[in-house]
PDB file of C-alpha atoms and ligand atoms in Angstrom:
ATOM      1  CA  UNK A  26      -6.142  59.528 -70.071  1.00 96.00           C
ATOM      2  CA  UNK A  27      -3.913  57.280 -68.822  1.00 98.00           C
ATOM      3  CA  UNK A  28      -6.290  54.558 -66.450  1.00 98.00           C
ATOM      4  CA  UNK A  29      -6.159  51.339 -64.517  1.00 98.00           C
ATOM      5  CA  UNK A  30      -8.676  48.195 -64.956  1.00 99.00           C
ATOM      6  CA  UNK A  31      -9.498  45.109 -63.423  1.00 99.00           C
ATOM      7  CA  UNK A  32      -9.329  41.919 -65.306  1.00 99.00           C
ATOM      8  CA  UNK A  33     -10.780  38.947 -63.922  1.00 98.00           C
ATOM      9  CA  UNK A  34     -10.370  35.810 -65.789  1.00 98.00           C
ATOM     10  CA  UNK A  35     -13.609  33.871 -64.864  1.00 98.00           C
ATOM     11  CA  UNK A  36     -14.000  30.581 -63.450  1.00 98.00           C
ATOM     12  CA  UNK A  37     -15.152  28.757 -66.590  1.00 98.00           C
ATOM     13  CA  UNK A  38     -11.745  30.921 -68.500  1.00 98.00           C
ATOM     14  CA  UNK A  39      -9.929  28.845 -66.497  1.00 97.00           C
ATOM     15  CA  UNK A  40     -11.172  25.520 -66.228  1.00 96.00           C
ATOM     16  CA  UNK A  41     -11.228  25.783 -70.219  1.00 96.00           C
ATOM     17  CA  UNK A  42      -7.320  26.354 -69.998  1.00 96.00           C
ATOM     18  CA  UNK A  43      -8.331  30.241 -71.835  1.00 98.00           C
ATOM     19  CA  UNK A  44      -5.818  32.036 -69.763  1.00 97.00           C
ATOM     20  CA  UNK A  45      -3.154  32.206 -72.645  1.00 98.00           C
ATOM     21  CA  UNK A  46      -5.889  32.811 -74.884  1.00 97.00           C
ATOM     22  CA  UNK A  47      -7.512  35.809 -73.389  1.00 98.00           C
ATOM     23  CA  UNK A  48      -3.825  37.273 -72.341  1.00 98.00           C
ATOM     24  CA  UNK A  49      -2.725  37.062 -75.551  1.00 98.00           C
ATOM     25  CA  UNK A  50      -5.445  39.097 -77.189  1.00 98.00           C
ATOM     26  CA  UNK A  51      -5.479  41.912 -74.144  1.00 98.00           C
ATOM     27  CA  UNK A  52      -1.745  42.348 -74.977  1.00 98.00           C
ATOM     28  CA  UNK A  53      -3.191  43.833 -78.310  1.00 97.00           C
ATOM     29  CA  UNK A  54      -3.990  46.640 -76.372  1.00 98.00           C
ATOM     30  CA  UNK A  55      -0.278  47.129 -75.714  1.00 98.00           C
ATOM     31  CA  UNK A  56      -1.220  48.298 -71.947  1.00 98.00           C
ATOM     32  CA  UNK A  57       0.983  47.088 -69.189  1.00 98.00           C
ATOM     33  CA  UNK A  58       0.153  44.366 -66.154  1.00 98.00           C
ATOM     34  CA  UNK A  59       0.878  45.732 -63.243  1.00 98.00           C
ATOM     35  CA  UNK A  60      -0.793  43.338 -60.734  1.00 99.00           C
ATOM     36  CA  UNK A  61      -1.710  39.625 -60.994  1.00 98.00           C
ATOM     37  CA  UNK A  62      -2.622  36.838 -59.326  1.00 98.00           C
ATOM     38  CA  UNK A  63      -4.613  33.649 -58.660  1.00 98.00           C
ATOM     39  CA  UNK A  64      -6.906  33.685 -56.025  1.00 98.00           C
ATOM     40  CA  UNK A  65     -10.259  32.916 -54.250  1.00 97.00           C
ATOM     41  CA  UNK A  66     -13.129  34.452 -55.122  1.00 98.00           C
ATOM     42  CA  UNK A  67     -14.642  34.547 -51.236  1.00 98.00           C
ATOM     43  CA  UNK A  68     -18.389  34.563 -50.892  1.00 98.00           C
ATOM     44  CA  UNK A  69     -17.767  37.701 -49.396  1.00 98.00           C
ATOM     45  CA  UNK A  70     -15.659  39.388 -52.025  1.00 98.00           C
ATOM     46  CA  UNK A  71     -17.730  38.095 -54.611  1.00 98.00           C
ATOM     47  CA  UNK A  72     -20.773  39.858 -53.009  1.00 98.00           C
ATOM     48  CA  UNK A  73     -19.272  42.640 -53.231  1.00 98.00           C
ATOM     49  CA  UNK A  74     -17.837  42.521 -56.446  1.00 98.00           C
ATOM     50  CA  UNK A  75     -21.324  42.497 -57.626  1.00 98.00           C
ATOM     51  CA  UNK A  76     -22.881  44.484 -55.118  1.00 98.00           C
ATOM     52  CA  UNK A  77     -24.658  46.688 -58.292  1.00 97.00           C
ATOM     53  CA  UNK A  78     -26.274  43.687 -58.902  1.00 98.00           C
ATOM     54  CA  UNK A  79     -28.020  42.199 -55.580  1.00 97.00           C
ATOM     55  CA  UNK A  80     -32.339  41.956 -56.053  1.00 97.00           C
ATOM     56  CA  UNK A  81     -31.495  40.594 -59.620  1.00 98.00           C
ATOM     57  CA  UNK A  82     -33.047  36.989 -60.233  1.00 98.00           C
ATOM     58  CA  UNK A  83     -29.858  35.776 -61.385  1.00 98.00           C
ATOM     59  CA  UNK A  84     -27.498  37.019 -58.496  1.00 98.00           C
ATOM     60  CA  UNK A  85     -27.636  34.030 -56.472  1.00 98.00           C
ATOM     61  CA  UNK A  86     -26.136  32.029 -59.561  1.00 98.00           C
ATOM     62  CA  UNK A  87     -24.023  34.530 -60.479  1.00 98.00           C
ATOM     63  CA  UNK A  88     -22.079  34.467 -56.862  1.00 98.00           C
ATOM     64  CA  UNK A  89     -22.110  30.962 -57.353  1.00 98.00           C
ATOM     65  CA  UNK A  90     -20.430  31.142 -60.551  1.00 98.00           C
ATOM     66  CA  UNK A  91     -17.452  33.613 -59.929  1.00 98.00           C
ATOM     67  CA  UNK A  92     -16.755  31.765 -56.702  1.00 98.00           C
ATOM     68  CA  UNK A  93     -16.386  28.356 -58.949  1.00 98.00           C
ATOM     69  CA  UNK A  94     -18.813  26.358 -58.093  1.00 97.00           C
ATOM     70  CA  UNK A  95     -20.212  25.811 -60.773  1.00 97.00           C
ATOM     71  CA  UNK A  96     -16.944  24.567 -62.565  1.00 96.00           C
ATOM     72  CA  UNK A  97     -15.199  22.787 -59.748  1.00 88.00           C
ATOM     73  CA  UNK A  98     -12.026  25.478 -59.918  1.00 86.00           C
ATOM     74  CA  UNK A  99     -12.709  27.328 -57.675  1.00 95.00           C
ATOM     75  CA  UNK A 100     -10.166  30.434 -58.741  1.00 97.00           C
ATOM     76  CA  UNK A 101     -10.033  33.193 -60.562  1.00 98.00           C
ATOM     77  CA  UNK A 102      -7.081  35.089 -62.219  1.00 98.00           C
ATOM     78  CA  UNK A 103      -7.451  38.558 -61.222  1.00 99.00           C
ATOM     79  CA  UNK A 104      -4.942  41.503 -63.247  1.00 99.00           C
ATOM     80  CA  UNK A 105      -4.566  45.390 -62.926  1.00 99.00           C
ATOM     81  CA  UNK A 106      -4.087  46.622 -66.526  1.00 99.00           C
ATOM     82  CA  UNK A 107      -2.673  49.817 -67.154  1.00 98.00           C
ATOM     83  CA  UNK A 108      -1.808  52.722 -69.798  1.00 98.00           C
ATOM     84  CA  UNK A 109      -3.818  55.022 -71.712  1.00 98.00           C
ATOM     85  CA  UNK A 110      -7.805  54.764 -71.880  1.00 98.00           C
ATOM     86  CA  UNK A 111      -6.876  51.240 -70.285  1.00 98.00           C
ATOM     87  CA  UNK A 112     -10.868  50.949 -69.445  1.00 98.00           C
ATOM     88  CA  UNK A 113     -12.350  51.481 -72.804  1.00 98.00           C
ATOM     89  CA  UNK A 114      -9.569  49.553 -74.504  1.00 98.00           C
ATOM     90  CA  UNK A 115     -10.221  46.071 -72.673  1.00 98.00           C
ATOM     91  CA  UNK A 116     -14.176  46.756 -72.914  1.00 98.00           C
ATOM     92  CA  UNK A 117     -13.613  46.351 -76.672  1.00 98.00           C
ATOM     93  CA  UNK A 118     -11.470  43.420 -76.900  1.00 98.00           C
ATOM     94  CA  UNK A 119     -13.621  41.923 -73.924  1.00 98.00           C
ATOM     95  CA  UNK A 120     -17.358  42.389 -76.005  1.00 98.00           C
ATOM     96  CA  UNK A 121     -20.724  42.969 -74.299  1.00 98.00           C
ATOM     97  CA  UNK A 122     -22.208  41.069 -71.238  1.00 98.00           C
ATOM     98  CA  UNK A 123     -23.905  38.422 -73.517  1.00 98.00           C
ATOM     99  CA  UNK A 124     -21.895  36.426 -75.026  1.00 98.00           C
ATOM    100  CA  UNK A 125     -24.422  35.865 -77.718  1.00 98.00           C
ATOM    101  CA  UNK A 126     -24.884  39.899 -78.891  1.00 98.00           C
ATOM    102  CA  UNK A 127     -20.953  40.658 -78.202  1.00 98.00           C
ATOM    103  CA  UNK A 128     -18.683  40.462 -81.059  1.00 98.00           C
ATOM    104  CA  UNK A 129     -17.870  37.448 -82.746  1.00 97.00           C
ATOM    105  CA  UNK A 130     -14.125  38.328 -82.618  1.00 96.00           C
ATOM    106  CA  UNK A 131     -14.203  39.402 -79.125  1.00 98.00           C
ATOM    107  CA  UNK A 132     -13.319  37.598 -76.324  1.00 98.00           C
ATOM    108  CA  UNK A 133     -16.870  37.178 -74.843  1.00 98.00           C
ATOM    109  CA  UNK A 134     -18.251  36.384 -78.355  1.00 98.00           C
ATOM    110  CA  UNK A 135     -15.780  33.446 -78.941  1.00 98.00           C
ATOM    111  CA  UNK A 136     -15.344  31.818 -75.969  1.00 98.00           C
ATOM    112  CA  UNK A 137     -18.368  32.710 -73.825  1.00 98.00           C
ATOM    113  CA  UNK A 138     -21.968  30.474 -73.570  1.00 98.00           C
ATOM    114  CA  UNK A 139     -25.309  31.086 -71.912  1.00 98.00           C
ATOM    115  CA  UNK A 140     -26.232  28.391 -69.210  1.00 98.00           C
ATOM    116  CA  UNK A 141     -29.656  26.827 -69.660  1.00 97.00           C
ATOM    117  CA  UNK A 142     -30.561  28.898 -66.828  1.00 98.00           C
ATOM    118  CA  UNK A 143     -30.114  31.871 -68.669  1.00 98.00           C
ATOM    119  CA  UNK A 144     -26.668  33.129 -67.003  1.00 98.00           C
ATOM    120  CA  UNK A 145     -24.327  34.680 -68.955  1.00 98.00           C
ATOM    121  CA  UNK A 146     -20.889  32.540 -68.349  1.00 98.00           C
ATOM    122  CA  UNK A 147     -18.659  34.953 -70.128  1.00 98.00           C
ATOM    123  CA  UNK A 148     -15.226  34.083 -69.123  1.00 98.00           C
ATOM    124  CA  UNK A 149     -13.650  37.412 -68.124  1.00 98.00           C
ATOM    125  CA  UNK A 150     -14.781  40.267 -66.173  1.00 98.00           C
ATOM    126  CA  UNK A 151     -13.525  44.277 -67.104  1.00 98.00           C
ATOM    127  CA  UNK A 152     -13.811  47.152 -64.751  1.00 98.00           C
ATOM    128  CA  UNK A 153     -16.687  49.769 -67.115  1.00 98.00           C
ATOM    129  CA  UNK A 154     -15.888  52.913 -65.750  1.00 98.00           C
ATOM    130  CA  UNK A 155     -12.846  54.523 -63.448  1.00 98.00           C
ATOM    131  CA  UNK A 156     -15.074  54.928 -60.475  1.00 98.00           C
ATOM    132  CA  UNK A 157     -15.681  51.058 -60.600  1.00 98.00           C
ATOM    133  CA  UNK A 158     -12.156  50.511 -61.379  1.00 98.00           C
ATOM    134  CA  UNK A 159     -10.988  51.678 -58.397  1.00 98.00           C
ATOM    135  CA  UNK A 160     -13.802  50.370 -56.232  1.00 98.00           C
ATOM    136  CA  UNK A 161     -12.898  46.925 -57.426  1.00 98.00           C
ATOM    137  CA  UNK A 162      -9.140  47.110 -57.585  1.00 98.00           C
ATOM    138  CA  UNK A 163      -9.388  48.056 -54.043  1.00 98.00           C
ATOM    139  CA  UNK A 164     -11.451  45.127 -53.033  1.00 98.00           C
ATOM    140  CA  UNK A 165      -9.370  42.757 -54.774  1.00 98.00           C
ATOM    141  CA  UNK A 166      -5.351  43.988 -54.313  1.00 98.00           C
ATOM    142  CA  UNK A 167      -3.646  45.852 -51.612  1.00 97.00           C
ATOM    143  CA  UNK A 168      -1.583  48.541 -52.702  1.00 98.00           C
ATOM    144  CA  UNK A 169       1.935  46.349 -51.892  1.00 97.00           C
ATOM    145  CA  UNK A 170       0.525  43.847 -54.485  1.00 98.00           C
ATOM    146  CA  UNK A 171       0.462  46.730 -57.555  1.00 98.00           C
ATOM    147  CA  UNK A 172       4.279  47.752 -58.909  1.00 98.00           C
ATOM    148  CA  UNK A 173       2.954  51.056 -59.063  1.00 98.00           C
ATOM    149  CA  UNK A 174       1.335  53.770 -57.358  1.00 97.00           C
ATOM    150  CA  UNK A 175      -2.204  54.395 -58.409  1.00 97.00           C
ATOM    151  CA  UNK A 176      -4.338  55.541 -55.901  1.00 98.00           C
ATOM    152  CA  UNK A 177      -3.156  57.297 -52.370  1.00 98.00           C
ATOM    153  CA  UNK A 178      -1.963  55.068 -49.825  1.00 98.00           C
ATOM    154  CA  UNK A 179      -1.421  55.716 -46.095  1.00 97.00           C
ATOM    155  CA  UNK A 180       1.097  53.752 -43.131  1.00 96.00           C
ATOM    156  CA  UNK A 181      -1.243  52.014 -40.594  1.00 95.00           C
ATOM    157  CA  UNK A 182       0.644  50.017 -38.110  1.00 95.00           C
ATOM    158  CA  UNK A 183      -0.942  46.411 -37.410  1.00 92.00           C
ATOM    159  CA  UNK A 184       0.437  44.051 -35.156  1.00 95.00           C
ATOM    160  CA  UNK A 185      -0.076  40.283 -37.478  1.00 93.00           C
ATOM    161  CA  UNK A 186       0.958  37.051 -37.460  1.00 96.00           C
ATOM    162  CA  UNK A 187       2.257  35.879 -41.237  1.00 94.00           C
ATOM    163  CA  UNK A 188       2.745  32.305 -42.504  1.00 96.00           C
ATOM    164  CA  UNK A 189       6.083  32.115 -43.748  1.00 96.00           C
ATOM    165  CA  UNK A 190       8.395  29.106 -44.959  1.00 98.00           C
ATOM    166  CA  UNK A 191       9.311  26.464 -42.949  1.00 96.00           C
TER     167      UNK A 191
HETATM  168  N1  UDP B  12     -25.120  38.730 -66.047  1.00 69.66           N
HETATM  169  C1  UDP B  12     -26.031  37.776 -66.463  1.00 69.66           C
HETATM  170  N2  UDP B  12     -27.223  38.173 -67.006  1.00 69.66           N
HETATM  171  C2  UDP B  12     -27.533  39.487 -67.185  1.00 69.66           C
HETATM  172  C3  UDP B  12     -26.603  40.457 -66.767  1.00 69.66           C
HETATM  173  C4  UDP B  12     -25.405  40.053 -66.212  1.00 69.66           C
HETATM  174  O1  UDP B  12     -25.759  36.581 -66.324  1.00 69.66           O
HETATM  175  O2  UDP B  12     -28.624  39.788 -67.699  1.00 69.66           O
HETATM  176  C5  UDP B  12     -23.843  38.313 -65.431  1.00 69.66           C
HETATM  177  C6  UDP B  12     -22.703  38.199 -66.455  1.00 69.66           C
HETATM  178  O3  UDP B  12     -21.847  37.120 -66.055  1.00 69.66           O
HETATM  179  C7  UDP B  12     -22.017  39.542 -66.289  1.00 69.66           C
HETATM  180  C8  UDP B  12     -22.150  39.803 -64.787  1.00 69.66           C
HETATM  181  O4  UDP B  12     -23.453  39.284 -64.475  1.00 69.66           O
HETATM  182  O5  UDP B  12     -20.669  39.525 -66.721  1.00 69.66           O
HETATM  183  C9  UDP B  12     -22.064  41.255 -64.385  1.00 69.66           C
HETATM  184  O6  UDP B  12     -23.036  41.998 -65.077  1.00 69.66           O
HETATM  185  P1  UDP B  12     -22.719  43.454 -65.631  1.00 69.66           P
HETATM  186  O7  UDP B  12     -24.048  44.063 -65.997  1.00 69.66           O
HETATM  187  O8  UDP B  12     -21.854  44.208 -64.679  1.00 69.66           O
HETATM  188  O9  UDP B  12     -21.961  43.143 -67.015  1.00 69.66           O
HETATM  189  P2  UDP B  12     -20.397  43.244 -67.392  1.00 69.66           P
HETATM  190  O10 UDP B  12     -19.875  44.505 -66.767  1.00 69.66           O
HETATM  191  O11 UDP B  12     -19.730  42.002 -66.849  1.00 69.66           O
HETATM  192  O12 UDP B  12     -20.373  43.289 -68.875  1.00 69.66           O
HETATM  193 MG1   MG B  13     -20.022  45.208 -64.868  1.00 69.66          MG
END
């Protein structure tokens, strides 16, 4: 089944200088980018990107850590991969949640660490399922920002003031 996925290259992928790293072994799944930027993980967004997770002892820290403060860079890199069973396809190269149990030849397993405090600082994040795919691609692009169409869009009209070059 052809799928989209959200990538997020965490904030301790890129304070490590990862990025070329971690791209280079998703394009072994031969899928395609079709979104990608570097942005700010908001308080906001990243409460929300880990809504599933609020009540956990560790959520505080974990809010903390994909908004970059606990690296100083505060970024992430987030990307829309695409192509057939995109989701599954980055799980496996990505590796389990700790970084410890994943696969020493995944991504997790070779780059990622558990803080003292028990976190798991794993350096990328991968959508798990389509119904979370979407949920998150939708928090974190608008549909202008994708080359392609993936879910349904609709025209609103909105009256806005844009920065533009000076
Ligand atoms: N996490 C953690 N300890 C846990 C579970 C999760 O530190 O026991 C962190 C880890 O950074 C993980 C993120 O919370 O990537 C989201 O957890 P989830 O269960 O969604 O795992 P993922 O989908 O990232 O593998
Ligand atoms: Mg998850």
């Amino acid at each position: 089944m052809i799928q989209q996925t959200l990538v997020l290259i965490k904030p301790d992928g890129l304070i490590r200088s990862l990025t070329g790293n971690i791209l280079t072994r998703l394009s072994e799944t031969k899928l395609e980018i079709v979104a990608g930027k570097v942005c700010r993980a908001t308080r906001e967004i990243a409460e929300q990107h880990y809504a599933h997770l609020k009540g956990q002892p560790f959520f505080n820290e974990l809010i903390q850590y994909l908004q970059g403060e606990l690296h100083e860079r505060r970024k992430v890199m987030a990307l829309i991969y695409w192509g057939e069973d995109a989701i599954a396809k980055v799980r496996e190269l990505t590796g389990e949640t700790n970084p410890e149990k994943a696969s020493p030849t995944s991504i997790r397993g070779s780059f990622g660490r558990i803080r003292t405090t028990g976190l798991f600082e794993n350096v990328v994040h991968a959508s798990s399922d389509p119904l979370e795919a979407e949920r998150e691609i939708k928090l974190w692009f608008q549909p202008d920002e994708i080359i392609i169409d993936i879910y349904p869009t609709k025209k609103a009209k909105k009256e806005v003031t844009v920065r533009e070059w000076s």
